[in-house]
Amino acid sequence: MRHYEIVFLVHPSQSEQVPAMLDRYRTNLEARGGQIHRLEDWGRRQLAYPINKIHKAHYVLMNVECDAEALAELESAFRFNDAVLRNMIIKRDAAVTEPSPLLKSGDEREGSDDDGGERGERRSRRSDEGGRSDDDGEERERFRDSDRD
């Protein structure tokens, strides 16, 4: 059996149906002798470009080990499910079981307790860096008045 990495995007209005879809796909794979090595639900994320006028989608990543028949069945399930917007299946050399970099970065962000991160408070450019101030407004008014005369 071969190893595959599968990513599919689900319509955002069908996000609550994702667990049921995953169970269905898992039972289909396991019934045909396949095995899921990694399953990550990335949740709702912004798309790089709109798909059918949709700007967000629910992302799911799976690493599976299965034969060609089980993969064809899974592809067919994706094709005939209107909630699946896109899918990508890549053949891998070995099973990947460690968390993806996207999931790792999400865990690190959730674990941080600081409010602003490394960046400090933002200062007003106008008053601190020699930009416009309220006094400049008065000068502009005087200039406009003298220009009219």
JSON list of C-alpha atoms in Angstrom, two decimals:
[
{"chain": "A", "resi": 1, "resn": "MET", "atom": "CA", "xyz": [0.00, 0.00, 0.00]},
{"chain": "A", "resi": 2, "resn": "ARG", "atom": "CA", "xyz": [1.09, 3.56, -0.69]},
{"chain": "A", "resi": 3, "resn": "HIS", "atom": "CA", "xyz": [1.13, 6.67, 1.46]},
{"chain": "A", "resi": 4, "resn": "TYR", "atom": "CA", "xyz": [-0.82, 9.79, 0.51]},
{"chain": "A", "resi": 5, "resn": "GLU", "atom": "CA", "xyz": [-1.30, 13.29, 1.88]},
{"chain": "A", "resi": 6, "resn": "ILE", "atom": "CA", "xyz": [-4.79, 14.65, 1.30]},
{"chain": "A", "resi": 7, "resn": "VAL", "atom": "CA", "xyz": [-6.01, 18.21, 1.85]},
{"chain": "A", "resi": 8, "resn": "PHE", "atom": "CA", "xyz": [-9.59, 19.16, 1.14]},
{"chain": "A", "resi": 9, "resn": "LEU", "atom": "CA", "xyz": [-11.60, 22.35, 1.55]},
{"chain": "A", "resi": 10, "resn": "VAL", "atom": "CA", "xyz": [-15.19, 22.29, 2.76]},
{"chain": "A", "resi": 11, "resn": "HIS", "atom": "CA", "xyz": [-17.77, 25.01, 2.15]},
{"chain": "A", "resi": 12, "resn": "PRO", "atom": "CA", "xyz": [-17.91, 27.28, 5.23]},
{"chain": "A", "resi": 13, "resn": "SER", "atom": "CA", "xyz": [-21.66, 26.83, 5.66]},
{"chain": "A", "resi": 14, "resn": "GLN", "atom": "CA", "xyz": [-21.03, 23.07, 6.03]},
{"chain": "A", "resi": 15, "resn": "SER", "atom": "CA", "xyz": [-18.34, 23.37, 8.75]},
{"chain": "A", "resi": 16, "resn": "GLU", "atom": "CA", "xyz": [-20.52, 21.67, 11.33]},
{"chain": "A", "resi": 17, "resn": "GLN", "atom": "CA", "xyz": [-20.78, 18.63, 9.02]},
{"chain": "A", "resi": 18, "resn": "VAL", "atom": "CA", "xyz": [-16.98, 18.10, 8.88]},
{"chain": "A", "resi": 19, "resn": "PRO", "atom": "CA", "xyz": [-16.79, 15.58, 11.78]},
{"chain": "A", "resi": 20, "resn": "ALA", "atom": "CA", "xyz": [-19.49, 13.43, 10.15]},
{"chain": "A", "resi": 21, "resn": "MET", "atom": "CA", "xyz": [-17.68, 13.64, 6.80]},
{"chain": "A", "resi": 22, "resn": "LEU", "atom": "CA", "xyz": [-14.40, 12.62, 8.44]},
{"chain": "A", "resi": 23, "resn": "ASP", "atom": "CA", "xyz": [-16.06, 9.62, 10.09]},
{"chain": "A", "resi": 24, "resn": "ARG", "atom": "CA", "xyz": [-17.55, 8.57, 6.76]},
{"chain": "A", "resi": 25, "resn": "TYR", "atom": "CA", "xyz": [-14.21, 8.86, 4.96]},
{"chain": "A", "resi": 26, "resn": "ARG", "atom": "CA", "xyz": [-12.40, 7.05, 7.77]},
{"chain": "A", "resi": 27, "resn": "THR", "atom": "CA", "xyz": [-14.82, 4.11, 7.74]},
{"chain": "A", "resi": 28, "resn": "ASN", "atom": "CA", "xyz": [-14.57, 3.86, 3.94]},
{"chain": "A", "resi": 29, "resn": "LEU", "atom": "CA", "xyz": [-10.77, 3.79, 4.09]},
{"chain": "A", "resi": 30, "resn": "GLU", "atom": "CA", "xyz": [-10.57, 1.32, 6.97]},
{"chain": "A", "resi": 31, "resn": "ALA", "atom": "CA", "xyz": [-13.17, -0.98, 5.37]},
{"chain": "A", "resi": 32, "resn": "ARG", "atom": "CA", "xyz": [-10.88, -1.27, 2.34]},
{"chain": "A", "resi": 33, "resn": "GLY", "atom": "CA", "xyz": [-7.80, -1.98, 4.47]},
{"chain": "A", "resi": 34, "resn": "GLY", "atom": "CA", "xyz": [-6.48, 1.58, 4.64]},
{"chain": "A", "resi": 35, "resn": "GLN", "atom": "CA", "xyz": [-5.09, 3.36, 7.66]},
{"chain": "A", "resi": 36, "resn": "ILE", "atom": "CA", "xyz": [-5.07, 7.05, 8.70]},
{"chain": "A", "resi": 37, "resn": "HIS", "atom": "CA", "xyz": [-1.71, 8.16, 10.14]},
{"chain": "A", "resi": 38, "resn": "ARG", "atom": "CA", "xyz": [-2.51, 11.83, 10.71]},
{"chain": "A", "resi": 39, "resn": "LEU", "atom": "CA", "xyz": [-5.76, 13.78, 10.76]},
{"chain": "A", "resi": 40, "resn": "GLU", "atom": "CA", "xyz": [-5.76, 17.53, 11.33]},
{"chain": "A", "resi": 41, "resn": "ASP", "atom": "CA", "xyz": [-8.76, 19.83, 11.27]},
{"chain": "A", "resi": 42, "resn": "TRP", "atom": "CA", "xyz": [-7.33, 23.28, 10.53]},
{"chain": "A", "resi": 43, "resn": "GLY", "atom": "CA", "xyz": [-10.71, 24.96, 10.82]},
{"chain": "A", "resi": 44, "resn": "ARG", "atom": "CA", "xyz": [-12.05, 27.90, 8.87]},
{"chain": "A", "resi": 45, "resn": "ARG", "atom": "CA", "xyz": [-9.37, 29.89, 7.06]},
{"chain": "A", "resi": 46, "resn": "GLN", "atom": "CA", "xyz": [-9.15, 32.66, 4.48]},
{"chain": "A", "resi": 47, "resn": "LEU", "atom": "CA", "xyz": [-8.72, 31.48, 0.88]},
{"chain": "A", "resi": 48, "resn": "ALA", "atom": "CA", "xyz": [-5.93, 32.86, -1.30]},
{"chain": "A", "resi": 49, "resn": "TYR", "atom": "CA", "xyz": [-8.50, 33.61, -3.99]},
{"chain": "A", "resi": 50, "resn": "PRO", "atom": "CA", "xyz": [-12.31, 33.32, -4.12]},
{"chain": "A", "resi": 51, "resn": "ILE", "atom": "CA", "xyz": [-13.77, 29.97, -5.17]},
{"chain": "A", "resi": 52, "resn": "ASN", "atom": "CA", "xyz": [-17.36, 30.30, -6.42]},
{"chain": "A", "resi": 53, "resn": "LYS", "atom": "CA", "xyz": [-17.58, 33.72, -4.71]},
{"chain": "A", "resi": 54, "resn": "ILE", "atom": "CA", "xyz": [-16.57, 32.17, -1.38]},
{"chain": "A", "resi": 55, "resn": "HIS", "atom": "CA", "xyz": [-13.68, 33.75, 0.54]},
{"chain": "A", "resi": 56, "resn": "LYS", "atom": "CA", "xyz": [-13.29, 31.29, 3.45]},
{"chain": "A", "resi": 57, "resn": "ALA", "atom": "CA", "xyz": [-13.27, 27.50, 3.71]},
{"chain": "A", "resi": 58, "resn": "HIS", "atom": "CA", "xyz": [-12.85, 24.76, 6.30]},
{"chain": "A", "resi": 59, "resn": "TYR", "atom": "CA", "xyz": [-9.48, 23.02, 5.79]},
{"chain": "A", "resi": 60, "resn": "VAL", "atom": "CA", "xyz": [-8.76, 19.35, 6.62]},
{"chain": "A", "resi": 61, "resn": "LEU", "atom": "CA", "xyz": [-5.44, 17.47, 6.28]},
{"chain": "A", "resi": 62, "resn": "MET", "atom": "CA", "xyz": [-5.14, 13.67, 6.25]},
{"chain": "A", "resi": 63, "resn": "ASN", "atom": "CA", "xyz": [-2.15, 11.38, 5.82]},
{"chain": "A", "resi": 64, "resn": "VAL", "atom": "CA", "xyz": [-3.32, 7.93, 4.83]},
{"chain": "A", "resi": 65, "resn": "GLU", "atom": "CA", "xyz": [-1.95, 4.58, 3.76]},
{"chain": "A", "resi": 66, "resn": "CYS", "atom": "CA", "xyz": [-4.22, 2.78, 1.30]},
{"chain": "A", "resi": 67, "resn": "ASP", "atom": "CA", "xyz": [-4.38, 0.99, -2.03]},
{"chain": "A", "resi": 68, "resn": "ALA", "atom": "CA", "xyz": [-5.48, 2.44, -5.36]},
{"chain": "A", "resi": 69, "resn": "GLU", "atom": "CA", "xyz": [-9.04, 1.15, -5.01]},
{"chain": "A", "resi": 70, "resn": "ALA", "atom": "CA", "xyz": [-9.59, 2.90, -1.66]},
{"chain": "A", "resi": 71, "resn": "LEU", "atom": "CA", "xyz": [-8.06, 6.10, -3.02]},
{"chain": "A", "resi": 72, "resn": "ALA", "atom": "CA", "xyz": [-10.34, 6.02, -6.06]},
{"chain": "A", "resi": 73, "resn": "GLU", "atom": "CA", "xyz": [-13.33, 5.60, -3.75]},
{"chain": "A", "resi": 74, "resn": "LEU", "atom": "CA", "xyz": [-12.21, 8.58, -1.66]},
{"chain": "A", "resi": 75, "resn": "GLU", "atom": "CA", "xyz": [-11.71, 10.73, -4.78]},
{"chain": "A", "resi": 76, "resn": "SER", "atom": "CA", "xyz": [-15.19, 9.77, -5.93]},
{"chain": "A", "resi": 77, "resn": "ALA", "atom": "CA", "xyz": [-16.62, 10.76, -2.54]},
{"chain": "A", "resi": 78, "resn": "PHE", "atom": "CA", "xyz": [-14.93, 14.16, -2.85]},
{"chain": "A", "resi": 79, "resn": "ARG", "atom": "CA", "xyz": [-16.17, 14.66, -6.40]},
{"chain": "A", "resi": 80, "resn": "PHE", "atom": "CA", "xyz": [-19.82, 13.91, -5.62]},
{"chain": "A", "resi": 81, "resn": "ASN", "atom": "CA", "xyz": [-19.94, 15.86, -2.35]},
{"chain": "A", "resi": 82, "resn": "ASP", "atom": "CA", "xyz": [-21.01, 19.43, -3.15]},
{"chain": "A", "resi": 83, "resn": "ALA", "atom": "CA", "xyz": [-19.66, 20.65, 0.19]},
{"chain": "A", "resi": 84, "resn": "VAL", "atom": "CA", "xyz": [-16.06, 19.80, -0.85]},
{"chain": "A", "resi": 85, "resn": "LEU", "atom": "CA", "xyz": [-14.81, 22.82, -2.81]},
{"chain": "A", "resi": 86, "resn": "ARG", "atom": "CA", "xyz": [-11.31, 21.54, -3.65]},
{"chain": "A", "resi": 87, "resn": "ASN", "atom": "CA", "xyz": [-9.15, 18.54, -2.86]},
{"chain": "A", "resi": 88, "resn": "MET", "atom": "CA", "xyz": [-5.50, 17.70, -3.40]},
{"chain": "A", "resi": 89, "resn": "ILE", "atom": "CA", "xyz": [-3.95, 14.24, -3.13]},
{"chain": "A", "resi": 90, "resn": "ILE", "atom": "CA", "xyz": [-0.16, 13.88, -3.10]},
{"chain": "A", "resi": 91, "resn": "LYS", "atom": "CA", "xyz": [1.77, 10.59, -3.07]},
{"chain": "A", "resi": 92, "resn": "ARG", "atom": "CA", "xyz": [4.31, 10.45, -0.22]},
{"chain": "A", "resi": 93, "resn": "ASP", "atom": "CA", "xyz": [7.30, 8.16, 0.23]},
{"chain": "A", "resi": 94, "resn": "ALA", "atom": "CA", "xyz": [6.59, 7.37, 3.88]},
{"chain": "A", "resi": 95, "resn": "ALA", "atom": "CA", "xyz": [3.91, 7.89, 6.49]},
{"chain": "A", "resi": 96, "resn": "VAL", "atom": "CA", "xyz": [3.92, 11.36, 8.05]},
{"chain": "A", "resi": 97, "resn": "THR", "atom": "CA", "xyz": [2.74, 11.35, 11.64]},
{"chain": "A", "resi": 98, "resn": "GLU", "atom": "CA", "xyz": [4.18, 14.50, 13.24]},
{"chain": "A", "resi": 99, "resn": "PRO", "atom": "CA", "xyz": [2.01, 17.64, 13.43]},
{"chain": "A", "resi": 100, "resn": "SER", "atom": "CA", "xyz": [2.12, 19.94, 10.43]},
{"chain": "A", "resi": 101, "resn": "PRO", "atom": "CA", "xyz": [3.92, 23.31, 10.68]},
{"chain": "A", "resi": 102, "resn": "LEU", "atom": "CA", "xyz": [0.57, 25.08, 10.40]},
{"chain": "A", "resi": 103, "resn": "LEU", "atom": "CA", "xyz": [-0.78, 23.21, 13.41]},
{"chain": "A", "resi": 104, "resn": "LYS", "atom": "CA", "xyz": [2.45, 23.78, 15.37]},
{"chain": "A", "resi": 105, "resn": "SER", "atom": "CA", "xyz": [2.33, 27.54, 14.79]},
{"chain": "A", "resi": 106, "resn": "GLY", "atom": "CA", "xyz": [-1.31, 27.62, 15.86]},
{"chain": "A", "resi": 107, "resn": "ASP", "atom": "CA", "xyz": [-0.43, 25.82, 19.11]},
{"chain": "A", "resi": 108, "resn": "GLU", "atom": "CA", "xyz": [2.39, 28.28, 19.83]},
{"chain": "A", "resi": 109, "resn": "ARG", "atom": "CA", "xyz": [0.07, 31.25, 19.33]},
{"chain": "A", "resi": 110, "resn": "GLU", "atom": "CA", "xyz": [-2.56, 29.79, 21.64]},
{"chain": "A", "resi": 111, "resn": "GLY", "atom": "CA", "xyz": [0.07, 29.10, 24.31]},
{"chain": "A", "resi": 112, "resn": "SER", "atom": "CA", "xyz": [1.36, 32.68, 24.50]},
{"chain": "A", "resi": 113, "resn": "ASP", "atom": "CA", "xyz": [-0.15, 34.75, 27.30]},
{"chain": "A", "resi": 114, "resn": "ASP", "atom": "CA", "xyz": [1.28, 38.15, 26.48]},
{"chain": "A", "resi": 115, "resn": "ASP", "atom": "CA", "xyz": [-0.97, 40.79, 25.04]},
{"chain": "A", "resi": 116, "resn": "GLY", "atom": "CA", "xyz": [1.10, 42.55, 22.43]},
{"chain": "A", "resi": 117, "resn": "GLY", "atom": "CA", "xyz": [3.84, 40.12, 21.53]},
{"chain": "A", "resi": 118, "resn": "GLU", "atom": "CA", "xyz": [7.26, 41.61, 20.88]},
{"chain": "A", "resi": 119, "resn": "ARG", "atom": "CA", "xyz": [5.95, 44.89, 19.53]},
{"chain": "A", "resi": 120, "resn": "GLY", "atom": "CA", "xyz": [5.45, 47.80, 21.86]},
{"chain": "A", "resi": 121, "resn": "GLU", "atom": "CA", "xyz": [2.69, 50.34, 22.01]},
{"chain": "A", "resi": 122, "resn": "ARG", "atom": "CA", "xyz": [2.14, 52.40, 18.90]},
{"chain": "A", "resi": 123, "resn": "ARG", "atom": "CA", "xyz": [2.90, 56.10, 19.23]},
{"chain": "A", "resi": 124, "resn": "SER", "atom": "CA", "xyz": [1.16, 58.86, 17.41]},
{"chain": "A", "resi": 125, "resn": "ARG", "atom": "CA", "xyz": [3.29, 59.92, 14.44]},
{"chain": "A", "resi": 126, "resn": "ARG", "atom": "CA", "xyz": [1.94, 63.44, 14.32]},
{"chain": "A", "resi": 127, "resn": "SER", "atom": "CA", "xyz": [3.01, 64.59, 17.74]},
{"chain": "A", "resi": 128, "resn": "ASP", "atom": "CA", "xyz": [6.18, 62.50, 18.25]},
{"chain": "A", "resi": 129, "resn": "GLU", "atom": "CA", "xyz": [7.86, 62.62, 14.88]},
{"chain": "A", "resi": 130, "resn": "GLY", "atom": "CA", "xyz": [7.48, 66.24, 13.90]},
{"chain": "A", "resi": 131, "resn": "GLY", "atom": "CA", "xyz": [4.36, 65.73, 11.84]},
{"chain": "A", "resi": 132, "resn": "ARG", "atom": "CA", "xyz": [1.32, 67.93, 11.88]},
{"chain": "A", "resi": 133, "resn": "SER", "atom": "CA", "xyz": [-0.04, 69.17, 15.14]},
{"chain": "A", "resi": 134, "resn": "ASP", "atom": "CA", "xyz": [-3.02, 71.28, 16.11]},
{"chain": "A", "resi": 135, "resn": "ASP", "atom": "CA", "xyz": [-0.89, 74.43, 15.77]},
{"chain": "A", "resi": 136, "resn": "ASP", "atom": "CA", "xyz": [-0.28, 73.65, 12.10]},
{"chain": "A", "resi": 137, "resn": "GLY", "atom": "CA", "xyz": [-4.03, 73.80, 11.51]},
{"chain": "A", "resi": 138, "resn": "GLU", "atom": "CA", "xyz": [-4.15, 77.37, 12.81]},
{"chain": "A", "resi": 139, "resn": "GLU", "atom": "CA", "xyz": [-1.29, 78.38, 10.51]},
{"chain": "A", "resi": 140, "resn": "ARG", "atom": "CA", "xyz": [-3.07, 76.88, 7.51]},
{"chain": "A", "resi": 141, "resn": "GLU", "atom": "CA", "xyz": [-6.21, 78.85, 8.36]},
{"chain": "A", "resi": 142, "resn": "ARG", "atom": "CA", "xyz": [-4.22, 82.10, 8.55]},
{"chain": "A", "resi": 143, "resn": "PHE", "atom": "CA", "xyz": [-2.58, 81.28, 5.23]},
{"chain": "A", "resi": 144, "resn": "ARG", "atom": "CA", "xyz": [-5.96, 80.66, 3.57]},
{"chain": "A", "resi": 145, "resn": "ASP", "atom": "CA", "xyz": [-7.33, 83.92, 4.97]},
{"chain": "A", "resi": 146, "resn": "SER", "atom": "CA", "xyz": [-4.35, 85.93, 3.75]},
{"chain": "A", "resi": 147, "resn": "ASP", "atom": "CA", "xyz": [-4.55, 84.25, 0.33]},
{"chain": "A", "resi": 148, "resn": "ARG", "atom": "CA", "xyz": [-8.14, 85.41, -0.15]},
{"chain": "A", "resi": 149, "resn": "ASP", "atom": "CA", "xyz": [-7.28, 89.08, 0.43]}
]
